[in-house]
Coordinates of C-alpha atoms and ligand atoms in Angstrom, one line a residue:
X1 CA 89.5 95.4 90.7
X2 CA 86.9 93.4 89.7
X3 CA 85.7 90.6 91.8
X4 CA 86.2 86.8 91.0
X5 CA 84.6 84.0 92.6
X6 CA 84.7 80.8 90.8
X7 CA 83.2 77.3 92.8
X8 CA 83.5 73.6 91.7
X9 CA 81.2 71.7 94.6
X10 CA 78.9 68.4 94.5
X11 CA 75.7 71.1 94.9
X12 CA 74.6 74.2 93.1
X13 CA 77.4 76.8 93.5
X14 CA 75.2 80.0 92.0
X15 CA 74.2 81.3 96.3
X16 CA 78.7 80.4 97.3
X17 CA 78.2 82.5 94.1
X18 CA 76.3 85.6 93.7
X19 CA 77.0 86.1 98.5
X20 CA 81.3 85.9 97.1
X21 CA 80.1 88.3 94.8
X22 CA 78.3 91.1 97.2
X23 CA 81.6 90.5 99.2
X24 CA 84.1 91.2 96.5
X25 CA 81.5 93.9 94.9
X26 CA 84.7 96.8 97.1
X27 CA 86.4 95.9 93.9
X28 CA 84.3 97.1 90.9
X29 CA 80.2 97.5 91.2
X30 CA 79.4 98.4 87.3
X31 CA 78.6 95.3 86.0
X32 CA 77.9 91.5 86.7
X33 CA 77.7 88.3 86.2
X34 CA 78.0 84.2 86.3
X35 CA 77.5 81.4 84.6
X36 CA 77.3 76.9 85.9
X37 CA 77.6 74.9 83.1
X38 CA 74.1 71.6 83.9
X39 CA 73.8 68.6 81.9
X40 CA 76.9 69.6 79.7
X41 CA 75.4 73.1 79.3
X42 CA 77.1 77.0 80.0
X43 CA 73.7 79.0 82.0
X44 CA 74.7 82.8 81.8
X45 CA 73.6 85.0 83.6
X46 CA 74.6 88.8 84.0
X47 CA 73.9 92.2 84.7
X48 CA 74.5 96.4 84.2
X49 CA 74.8 97.7 88.1
X50 CA 75.0 96.1 91.3
X51 CA 75.3 92.2 92.5
X52 CA 71.9 93.0 93.7
X53 CA 70.7 92.8 90.0
X54 CA 72.1 89.9 90.0
X55 CA 70.9 88.3 92.6
X56 CA 67.0 89.5 90.9
X57 CA 68.1 88.5 87.4
X58 CA 69.5 85.2 89.3
X59 CA 67.2 84.4 91.3
X60 CA 64.5 84.7 88.0
X61 CA 65.5 82.3 85.8
X62 CA 67.5 80.2 87.9
X63 CA 71.4 79.0 88.0
X64 CA 71.7 75.8 88.7
X65 CA 74.7 74.0 88.3
X66 CA 77.6 72.6 90.7
X67 CA 80.4 74.3 89.0
X68 CA 80.2 77.6 87.8
X69 CA 82.4 81.3 87.7
X70 CA 80.7 84.9 88.3
X71 CA 82.6 88.3 88.0
X72 CA 81.9 92.3 89.9
X73 CA 83.0 94.8 87.2
X74 CA 85.1 97.3 86.9
X75 CA 85.3 98.8 83.9
X76 CA 88.3 99.1 81.3
X77 CA 87.7 98.0 78.5
X78 CA 84.1 98.8 77.6
X79 CA 81.4 100.9 78.6
X80 CA 80.0 99.1 81.8
X81 CA 77.6 96.7 79.9
X82 CA 75.2 92.9 79.6
X83 CA 77.7 92.5 76.6
X84 CA 81.3 93.9 78.3
X85 CA 80.5 92.2 81.5
X86 CA 82.2 88.7 83.2
X87 CA 82.1 86.0 82.0
X88 CA 83.0 85.8 78.8
X89 CA 81.4 82.5 76.4
X90 CA 83.3 81.4 73.2
X91 CA 82.1 77.8 72.6
X92 CA 82.0 75.6 75.2
X93 CA 84.9 77.7 77.5
X94 CA 83.6 80.4 80.4
X95 CA 85.9 83.0 81.1
X96 CA 86.5 85.4 84.2
X97 CA 88.9 87.7 83.8
X98 CA 90.2 90.4 86.4
X99 CA 93.4 92.9 84.5
X100 CA 94.1 93.9 81.3
X101 CA 95.2 91.7 78.1
X102 CA 97.6 95.3 77.5
X103 CA 98.5 93.0 73.7
X104 CA 94.7 92.2 73.0
X105 CA 94.2 94.8 69.4
X106 CA 96.7 92.2 67.8
X107 CA 95.5 89.3 69.4
X108 CA 91.5 90.0 68.1
X109 CA 92.5 91.3 64.4
X110 CA 94.5 87.8 64.3
X111 CA 91.7 85.9 65.4
X112 CA 89.5 87.0 63.1
X113 CA 91.0 86.3 60.6
X114 CA 90.9 82.8 62.3
X115 CA 87.2 83.2 61.5
X116 CA 86.2 84.8 65.8
X117 CA 83.7 87.0 65.6
X118 CA 83.2 89.4 68.7
X119 CA 80.7 90.1 70.4
X120 CA 81.9 93.1 73.0
X121 CA 84.5 95.7 73.7
X122 CA 86.7 93.4 76.0
X123 CA 90.3 92.3 76.2
X124 CA 88.5 89.8 78.3
X125 CA 86.1 87.8 75.3
X126 CA 89.2 88.2 73.2
X127 CA 91.5 85.6 75.9
X128 CA 88.1 83.3 75.3
X129 CA 89.0 82.7 72.4
X130 CA 92.8 82.7 72.4
X131 CA 92.6 80.3 74.2
X132 CA 89.5 77.8 72.5
X133 CA 91.2 78.5 68.7
X134 CA 94.6 76.8 70.9
X135 CA 92.3 74.1 72.7
X136 CA 91.7 72.6 69.0
X137 CA 95.3 72.0 68.2
X138 CA 96.5 71.5 72.2
X139 CA 95.5 67.7 73.8
X140 CA 93.9 69.3 76.6
X141 CA 92.7 71.7 78.7
X142 CA 95.5 73.2 80.3
X143 CA 98.0 72.5 78.0
X144 CA 95.9 75.5 75.4
X145 CA 95.2 77.8 78.8
X146 CA 99.2 77.6 78.7
X147 CA 100.3 78.0 75.2
X148 CA 97.8 80.9 75.8
X149 CA 98.8 83.1 78.4
X150 CA 102.2 82.6 76.7
X151 CA 100.7 84.6 74.4
X152 CA 99.3 87.5 77.1
X153 CA 101.4 91.0 78.0
X154 CA 99.6 92.5 80.4
X155 CA 97.3 91.7 83.9
X156 CA 95.5 89.1 85.3
X157 CA 93.6 86.7 87.6
X158 CA 91.6 84.1 85.7
X159 CA 88.8 81.6 85.8
X160 CA 88.4 79.6 84.0
X161 CA 85.9 77.0 83.4
X162 CA 84.3 74.2 80.3
X163 CA 81.4 72.3 79.7
X164 CA 82.5 69.2 78.1
X165 CA 84.2 69.2 81.6
X166 CA 82.2 69.9 84.6
X167 CA 84.4 69.1 86.9
X168 CA 87.0 70.9 87.0
X169 CA 87.4 75.0 87.4
X170 CA 90.6 76.8 85.5
X171 CA 92.1 79.2 87.0
X172 CA 95.9 81.5 86.9
X173 CA 97.2 84.5 88.8
X174 CA 99.5 87.4 86.7
X175 CA 99.5 90.6 88.6
X176 CA 95.5 90.5 90.0
X177 CA 95.4 88.3 93.7
X178 CA 93.7 84.7 93.4
X179 CA 93.6 83.0 96.4
X180 CA 91.9 79.4 96.5
X181 CA 89.6 77.6 99.2
X182 CA 89.9 74.2 100.2
X183 CA 86.7 72.6 101.6
X184 CA 85.2 69.0 101.8
X185 CA 84.7 67.9 98.4
X186 CA 84.7 71.4 97.1
X187 CA 87.4 74.3 96.8
X188 CA 86.9 77.4 95.2
X189 CA 89.1 80.4 93.6
X190 CA 88.5 84.0 94.4
X191 CA 90.4 86.9 94.2
X192 CA 90.1 88.4 98.0
X193 CA 89.0 85.7 100.8
X194 CA 86.1 87.3 102.3
X195 CA 85.3 86.1 99.5
X196 CA 85.3 82.6 100.5
X197 CA 84.9 82.6 104.9
X198 CA 81.4 81.8 105.1
X199 CA 82.6 78.3 102.9
X200 CA 85.8 77.7 104.0
X201 CA 88.9 79.2 106.3
X202 CA 92.1 77.1 104.5
X203 CA 93.2 79.5 102.1
X204 CA 96.2 78.9 99.3
X205 CA 97.8 81.7 97.8
X206 CA 98.4 82.0 94.1
X207 CA 101.5 83.1 93.9
X208 CA 102.2 85.2 90.7
X209 CA 102.6 83.3 87.5
X210 CA 100.7 80.8 88.4
X211 CA 98.1 78.1 87.1
X212 CA 95.7 76.8 89.4
X213 CA 94.0 73.5 88.5
X214 CA 90.3 72.9 91.4
X215 CA 88.8 70.0 91.0
X216 CA 86.0 68.5 94.5
X217 CA 89.0 66.8 96.2
X218 CA 92.0 68.2 94.5
X219 CA 93.8 71.1 94.3
X220 CA 96.8 71.6 91.6
X221 CA 99.1 74.0 91.4
X222 CA 101.4 74.7 87.9
X223 CA 103.7 77.1 87.0
X224 CA 103.7 79.1 83.3
X225 CA 105.6 76.2 82.0
X226 CA 103.4 73.4 83.3
X227 CA 105.8 72.4 86.4
X228 CA 103.8 71.4 89.7
X229 CA 104.9 73.0 92.6
X230 CA 104.1 72.0 95.8
X231 CA 101.8 74.8 97.5
X232 CA 101.3 75.5 101.4
X233 CA 97.5 76.3 102.9
X234 CA 96.9 78.8 105.4
X235 CA 94.3 79.6 108.0
X236 CA 92.9 82.4 107.8
X237 CA 91.8 84.4 111.9
X238 CA 89.2 86.5 109.8
X239 CA 85.4 85.2 110.5
X240 CA 82.9 85.8 108.6
X241 CA 81.4 88.0 111.5
X242 CA 83.7 90.4 111.2
X243 CA 82.4 91.5 107.7
X244 CA 78.8 92.1 108.0
X245 CA 77.3 96.0 109.1
X246 CA 76.1 94.9 112.3
X247 CA 74.0 97.9 113.7
X248 CA 75.4 100.4 111.5
X249 CA 74.4 102.5 108.5
X250 CA 76.6 101.5 106.2
X251 CA 80.5 99.6 106.8
X252 CA 81.9 103.0 107.0
X253 CA 80.6 103.7 109.9
X254 CA 81.0 100.3 111.1
X255 CA 84.8 100.9 110.7
X256 CA 85.0 104.3 111.8
X257 CA 83.6 103.6 115.2
X258 CA 86.3 100.0 115.6
X259 CA 89.0 103.5 115.1
X260 CA 89.9 102.5 119.3
X261 CA 89.4 99.1 119.1
X262 CA 91.5 98.4 115.6
X263 CA 94.2 101.2 117.4
X264 CA 94.6 98.8 120.6
X265 CA 95.3 96.0 118.3
X266 CA 98.0 97.7 116.7
X267 CA 99.7 98.0 119.5
X268 CA 98.8 94.4 120.4
X269 CA 102.0 92.6 121.9
X270 CA 104.2 95.4 120.5
X271 CA 104.8 97.8 123.7
X272 CA 107.0 96.3 126.4
X273 CA 108.4 99.4 128.7
X274 CA 109.8 101.5 126.6
X275 CA 110.3 99.3 124.1
X276 CA 109.3 98.6 121.4
X277 CA 108.8 94.8 120.5
X278 CA 111.0 93.0 117.5
X279 CA 108.2 91.2 117.0
X280 CA 106.2 94.3 115.7
X281 CA 108.5 94.0 112.6
X282 CA 108.6 90.5 110.7
X283 CA 111.5 89.7 109.2
X284 CA 113.9 92.5 111.1
X285 CA 115.9 92.2 113.8
X286 CA 118.0 94.2 117.1
X287 CA 120.2 95.7 114.7
X288 CA 118.2 96.0 111.1
X289 CA 118.3 99.5 110.6
X290 CA 121.2 100.5 112.6
X291 CA 122.7 101.4 108.5
X292 CA 120.2 102.9 107.4
X293 CA 120.9 105.7 105.7
X294 CA 117.8 107.6 103.5
X295 CA 113.9 106.4 103.3
X296 CA 111.5 106.4 100.7
X297 CA 108.1 106.1 101.0
X298 CA 106.1 104.9 98.3
X299 CA 102.1 104.5 98.3
X300 CA 98.5 106.2 96.1
X301 CA 95.7 108.0 97.7
X302 CA 95.1 107.0 101.2
X303 CA 98.0 105.2 102.2
X304 CA 100.3 108.4 100.8
X305 CA 98.3 110.4 102.1
X306 CA 99.8 108.5 105.4
X307 CA 103.2 108.1 104.6
X308 CA 103.3 112.0 103.9
X309 CA 102.8 112.2 107.7
X310 CA 105.1 109.0 107.8
X311 CA 108.1 111.5 106.6
X312 CA 107.2 114.3 110.1
X313 CA 108.1 112.2 111.6
X314 CA 110.6 109.8 110.3
X315 CA 112.6 112.8 110.3
X316 CA 112.1 113.7 113.6
X317 CA 112.4 110.3 115.6
X318 CA 115.3 108.8 113.8
X319 CA 117.7 111.7 111.3
X320 CA 116.9 110.2 108.1
X321 CA 115.6 111.5 105.2
X322 CA 112.9 110.6 104.0
X323 CA 111.2 110.7 100.7
X324 CA 108.0 109.7 99.7
X325 CA 106.4 109.5 96.0
X326 CA 103.6 108.8 94.3
X327 CA 103.4 105.2 93.5
X328 CA 102.5 105.4 89.6
X329 CA 105.3 107.9 89.6
X330 CA 107.8 106.2 91.1
X331 CA 107.7 103.7 89.4
X332 CA 108.1 105.7 85.1
X333 CA 110.8 107.4 86.3
X334 CA 115.0 107.7 87.6
X335 CA 114.9 107.4 91.1
X336 CA 118.6 108.4 92.6
X337 CA 119.1 106.1 95.0
X338 CA 121.2 106.5 97.9
X339 CA 123.6 103.8 99.7
X340 CA 122.4 102.1 102.4
X341 CA 118.4 103.2 101.5
X342 CA 115.3 101.7 103.0
X343 CA 112.4 101.2 100.5
X344 CA 108.6 101.3 102.5
X345 CA 105.5 100.4 100.7
X346 CA 102.7 101.5 102.5
X347 CA 98.9 99.8 100.3
X348 CA 95.5 98.6 103.1
X349 CA 95.5 95.7 100.3
X350 CA 98.5 94.9 99.2
X351 CA 97.5 94.8 95.7
X352 CA 97.5 98.1 94.6
X353 CA 99.0 97.6 91.3
X354 CA 101.6 101.0 91.0
X355 CA 102.1 100.6 94.7
X356 CA 103.4 96.8 94.1
X357 CA 105.2 97.7 90.1
X358 CA 107.3 99.9 92.4
X359 CA 108.8 97.8 95.2
X360 CA 109.2 95.7 92.1
X361 CA 111.4 97.8 90.5
X362 CA 113.2 98.4 93.9
X363 CA 114.6 95.9 94.3
X364 CA 116.4 95.8 90.9
X365 CA 117.3 99.5 92.7
X366 CA 119.9 99.9 95.0
X367 CA 117.7 99.2 98.1
X368 CA 119.1 98.0 100.9
X369 CA 116.1 96.3 102.2
X370 CA 112.2 96.8 101.7
X371 CA 109.7 97.7 104.7
X372 CA 105.8 96.9 104.0
X373 CA 102.9 98.5 106.3
X374 CA 100.4 96.7 105.3
X375 CA 96.7 95.4 105.9
X376 CA 96.4 92.1 104.4
X377 CA 98.5 88.6 105.2
X378 CA 99.2 86.9 101.9
X379 CA 98.6 89.9 100.7
X380 CA 101.7 90.0 97.0
X381 CA 103.8 93.3 98.9
X382 CA 103.7 91.0 102.9
X383 CA 105.0 88.6 100.2
X384 CA 107.6 90.2 97.9
X385 CA 109.1 92.3 100.9
X386 CA 111.7 91.7 103.0
X387 CA 110.0 93.4 106.4
X388 CA 106.4 93.5 106.3
X389 CA 104.9 96.0 109.0
X390 CA 100.7 95.2 110.3
X391 CA 98.5 97.8 110.2
X392 CA 95.8 95.5 111.8
X393 CA 93.2 97.5 111.0
X394 CA 91.0 94.0 110.2
X395 CA 89.1 93.7 107.0
X396 CA 88.0 97.4 105.9
X397 CA 85.0 97.2 103.5
X398 CA 84.1 100.8 102.8
X399 CA 85.8 102.0 99.4
X400 CA 86.4 104.7 101.2
X401 CA 89.9 104.3 103.4
X402 CA 89.3 105.6 107.4
X403 CA 90.8 102.6 109.9
X404 CA 93.0 101.6 107.4
X405 CA 94.9 105.1 107.4
X406 CA 94.8 105.4 110.8
X407 CA 96.5 102.1 112.2
X408 CA 98.9 102.7 109.4
X409 CA 99.8 106.5 110.6
X410 CA 100.3 104.4 114.1
X411 CA 101.7 101.8 112.9
X412 CA 104.3 104.0 111.2
X413 CA 105.0 106.2 114.7
X414 CA 106.1 102.9 116.1
X415 CA 108.0 102.3 113.4
X416 CA 109.9 105.8 113.2
X417 CA 110.6 104.6 117.3
X418 CA 111.9 101.4 116.5
X419 CA 114.9 102.7 113.2
X420 CA 115.1 105.6 115.6
X421 CA 116.2 104.0 118.9
X422 CA 118.1 101.4 116.8
X423 CA 119.8 104.4 115.6
X424 CA 120.1 106.3 118.3
X425 CA 118.5 109.1 117.1
X426 CA 116.1 109.5 120.2
X427 CA 116.1 110.3 123.7
X428 CA 115.1 107.5 126.0
X429 CA 112.7 110.6 127.6
X430 CA 111.0 111.2 124.1
X431 CA 110.4 108.0 123.8
X432 CA 108.9 106.8 127.3
X433 CA 107.2 110.4 127.1
X434 CA 105.8 109.4 123.1
X435 CA 105.3 105.1 124.1
X436 CA 103.3 107.0 127.4
X437 CA 101.0 108.7 124.7
X438 CA 100.6 106.6 122.2
X439 CA 99.5 104.2 125.1
X440 CA 96.2 107.0 125.8
X441 CA 95.5 106.8 121.9
X442 CA 92.8 104.0 121.5
X443 CA 91.4 105.7 124.1
X444 CA 91.6 109.6 122.8
X445 CA 90.3 108.4 120.1
X446 CA 87.5 107.1 121.6
X447 CA 86.3 110.7 123.5
X448 CA 87.3 112.1 119.7
X449 CA 84.4 109.6 118.2
X450 CA 81.5 111.6 120.7
X451 CA 81.7 114.8 117.8
X452 CA 79.9 112.6 116.1
X453 CA 77.1 114.9 116.3
X454 CA 78.1 117.5 116.0
X455 CA 78.9 117.4 112.9
X456 CA 75.9 115.4 112.0
X457 CA 74.1 119.3 112.2
X458 CA 77.5 120.5 110.6
X459 CA 77.5 118.6 107.8
X460 CA 73.7 119.9 107.4
X461 CA 75.6 123.8 105.8
X462 CA 78.5 122.1 103.4
X463 CA 74.9 119.4 101.4
X464 CA 74.6 122.5 98.4
X465 CA 78.1 123.1 98.6
X466 CA 80.7 122.2 95.4
X467 CA 84.1 123.1 96.3
X468 CA 85.7 123.0 100.0
X469 CA 88.8 124.3 100.6
X470 CA 90.9 122.2 104.1
X471 CA 94.2 123.8 105.8
X472 CA 97.0 121.8 107.6
X473 CA 100.7 123.6 108.3
X474 CA 103.4 121.3 109.1
X475 CA 102.6 117.0 109.7
X476 CA 98.6 118.7 109.8
X477 CA 99.1 119.0 105.6
X478 CA 98.3 116.1 104.8
X479 CA 95.2 115.8 107.0
X480 CA 93.6 118.5 104.8
X481 CA 94.6 116.9 102.0
X482 CA 93.5 113.2 103.7
X483 CA 90.2 115.4 105.0
X484 CA 89.4 116.6 101.2
X485 CA 90.3 113.1 100.1
X486 CA 87.6 112.1 101.9
X487 CA 85.1 114.4 101.1
X488 CA 85.1 114.7 97.3
X489 CA 85.3 110.6 96.6
X490 CA 82.2 110.1 99.4
X491 CA 80.6 112.5 99.2
X492 CA 81.3 114.5 95.7
X493 CA 81.9 117.3 97.2
X494 CA 85.0 119.3 94.6
X495 CA 87.8 119.4 98.1
X496 CA 91.0 120.3 98.5
X497 CA 93.8 120.0 100.7
X498 CA 96.7 123.0 101.3
X499 CA 98.8 124.0 104.0
X500 CA 97.7 126.5 105.1
X501 CA 101.2 129.1 104.1
X502 CA 101.1 128.1 100.8
X503 CA 97.5 130.0 99.7
X504 CA 98.5 133.6 99.5
X505 CA 100.6 132.3 96.9
X506 CA 97.9 132.1 94.5
X507 CA 94.8 129.4 95.6
X508 CA 93.4 132.8 97.9
X509 CA 92.5 133.9 95.2
X510 CA 89.1 130.9 95.6
X511 CA 88.3 132.2 98.1
X512 CA 84.9 134.2 98.5
X513 CA 81.5 133.4 100.0
X514 CA 80.0 130.2 98.2
X515 CA 83.6 129.0 99.6
X516 CA 83.6 126.3 103.1
X517 CA 87.4 127.0 104.5
X518 CA 88.4 123.8 106.4
X519 CA 90.9 124.5 109.3
X520 CA 93.0 121.6 111.5
X521 CA 94.3 123.3 113.8
X522 CA 95.6 121.9 116.4
X523 CA 97.1 123.4 119.3
X524 CA 101.3 122.7 118.9
X525 CA 104.3 124.4 117.3
X526 CA 102.5 126.0 114.4
X527 CA 98.9 126.9 115.7
X528 CA 100.1 131.3 115.8
X529 CA 101.8 130.6 112.2
X530 CA 98.6 129.1 111.5
X531 CA 95.8 131.5 113.3
X532 CA 98.3 134.6 110.8
X533 CA 96.4 132.4 107.6
X534 CA 93.3 132.5 108.7
X535 CA 93.3 135.8 109.1
X536 CA 94.0 136.6 105.4
X537 CA 90.7 134.0 104.6
X538 CA 88.7 134.8 107.2
X539 CA 89.9 139.0 105.3
X540 CA 88.5 137.7 102.6
X541 CA 85.0 136.6 103.4
X542 CA 85.4 132.7 103.8
X543 CA 83.0 130.7 105.7
X544 CA 85.9 128.4 107.9
X545 CA 85.4 125.2 110.2
X546 CA 88.2 125.6 112.5
X547 CA 88.8 121.8 113.9
X548 CA 90.5 122.9 116.7
X549 CA 91.2 122.5 120.8
X550 CA 89.4 123.9 123.8
X551 CA 92.2 127.2 124.8
X552 CA 92.9 128.3 121.0
X553 CA 92.8 132.2 120.4
X554 CA 90.4 131.3 117.5
X555 CA 87.0 133.6 118.1
X556 CA 83.9 132.0 117.4
X557 CA 82.0 134.5 115.2
X558 CA 78.9 134.4 111.7
X559 CA 81.9 134.0 109.4
X560 CA 83.0 131.3 111.9
X561 CA 82.3 128.2 113.3
X562 CA 84.7 126.5 115.9
X563 CA 84.8 122.6 116.2
X564 CA 85.9 122.0 119.7
X565 CA 88.1 119.2 120.7
X566 CA 89.5 117.3 123.4
X567 CA 93.3 118.2 123.9
X568 CA 95.6 115.6 123.4
X569 CA 99.3 115.1 123.4
X570 CA 100.9 116.9 119.5
X571 CA 102.1 114.0 118.7
X572 CA 99.2 112.4 118.5
X573 CA 97.6 114.9 117.0
X574 CA 97.5 113.7 112.5
X575 CA 95.8 110.5 113.7
X576 CA 92.8 112.3 116.2
X577 CA 92.2 115.0 114.3
X578 CA 91.6 112.4 110.7
X579 CA 88.4 111.0 112.4
X580 CA 86.5 114.1 113.2
X581 CA 87.6 114.6 109.1
X582 CA 85.7 111.5 108.6
X583 CA 82.2 112.0 110.2
X584 CA 82.3 114.8 108.4
X585 CA 83.0 113.1 104.7
X586 CA 81.1 110.4 106.2
X587 CA 78.1 113.0 107.4
X588 CA 78.2 115.0 104.2
X589 CA 77.7 112.1 102.1
X590 CA 74.3 110.4 103.2
X591 CA 73.0 114.3 102.7
X592 CA 74.1 113.8 99.8
X593 CA 73.3 110.9 99.4
X594 CA 75.8 109.2 97.2
X595 CA 76.1 105.0 97.3
X596 CA 78.9 105.8 100.9
X597 CA 80.1 101.9 100.8
X598 CA 80.7 101.8 97.6
X599 CA 81.4 105.9 95.1
X600 CA 81.0 106.1 92.1
X601 CA 84.0 104.8 89.3
X602 CA 85.7 104.1 92.3
X603 CA 87.0 100.5 93.7
X604 CA 88.8 99.5 97.2
X605 CA 91.6 97.7 94.8
X606 CA 93.4 99.0 92.7
X607 CA 94.5 96.3 90.9
X608 CA 95.7 98.2 87.0
X609 CA 98.3 100.2 87.1
Ligands
M6R701 O1 94.8 99.5 98.8 P1 96.0 100.7 98.7 O2 96.2 101.0 100.6 O3 97.5 101.1 98.8 O4 95.2 101.7 98.3 C1 95.2 102.8 97.6 C2 94.2 104.4 97.3 O5 93.3 103.9 96.2 C3 93.8 104.8 98.7 O6 93.7 104.6 99.5 C4 92.9 104.8 98.2 O7 92.9 106.6 98.2 C5 91.6 104.9 99.1 N1 90.2 104.7 97.8 C6 91.0 106.5 99.8 O8 90.2 106.1 101.1

């Protein structure tokens, strides 16, 4: 959460910083601020709300300077307000921060005793004063910065400037992502490379507990003991074009429509006749999974739902017992780890704090290997896992995960086939049949998108509703959970997903004429069971919206609306039936007038626990 951009250049940097912030707004958008050094003075402008408010304020007041830092905030300490917005200033120093300083209260007491006054309720203001306090005795700012960082507990991505040294920008990383962008005669830092694509494609990834000192000509990286570290440069294959909305009204809409292509990209170079190329999973060889006897998947939110689908597929295709857990739960309990277990994390960003903490915990446990299924090259999960399976969805900007989810599902399916083959658990015929189905996936995805207009009309019946249930069975149960999550997070309609067979054990009490019930009902081996469950709901007067394929036995009547979707192979149904649910949420959100790409209280990358 929170986005940071910084620059040290030979030109005014405020526009670069503001454009960078706009690209990082997915990380937090309750307030923003910028500070540049001009004539050895700090010029600081802040505003509440979105980055566009800050842009207007900068246009009015102007913020000159060749060195500067900027921040878009997702509040952790203190309400969203100009006072709490970053940068925070202490005398000659200005600091922006992503993360949480856990021992800020103790440090604050000490600093108050030293004579410091605090205007904000933030932990960040405490940190900038702490650095200032060390600077009084230290020989230079780098030394003071290091001393202060040794005292803090918690997580941080930081950028620091000093009006007395306008040619230097300091940055530090521990628990919150930070990358350095390399320019010609100028250098940058940001929470995500997306922010810097208009100015460079050359990056250095800061690792945990590293500090960087940037000037226009140099970048030096140190560990927390002040020892210099050699870093290598990475050239990004993303370009600025991939992060624009193009003709679409919202990033989410664009990303839903990109799915045929992103799924195609997930497959690119990975299928070879009836084989999945070993290069599909970075780091594996042809025996890596042979001795695996148990799988533990850990993830959050939508990625967790992908893990739940993965359990069905992995157990079916590999015969390996698979457990799935929410990362924030996994990291704080004593898990029993079976011998020869594989630990899998799933994450779009690769930076989700709880997922990352779970991986770090798993590395101290008895796991044989760790594998991450991730969309972001160079992210923390990728760097810290033994194996990586890249989902290749491309940059996903909308806070609601869409193409990242469907590419995660496809990746897990490929992984299940790969493990199934290494374990000898899957027959050649079954392997062949599934791969043939997978080859049709991008084209089928295109066909499923054709229901868009029908769903736009249908969504009008949802506006004004306050609650909604999603039902599914078997592998479609996690898809019902995902449909409900998508609807609530962007349209603010309260929605819950249930396994349809579970309804009569309690939730059926919620059913009345005001409760729309979305049934995810492709023609598959559980359809008869699902039809019986739906009859129980219909008998209680629910309004039913059945997302199904042509030949199923659901009647359409006053109470039941059928949405007929193309026939498709059963193995692909979780991926394909996700698409109409995404479109339903999207249109409900548009009708409800919410901020589709940046829904309230959310952030795309949750780097605090
Ligand atoms: O980057 P990650 O996949 O680790 O993020 C996990 C969740 O925060 C994320 O999926 C979240 O639930 C999305 N807003 C869902 O649309």
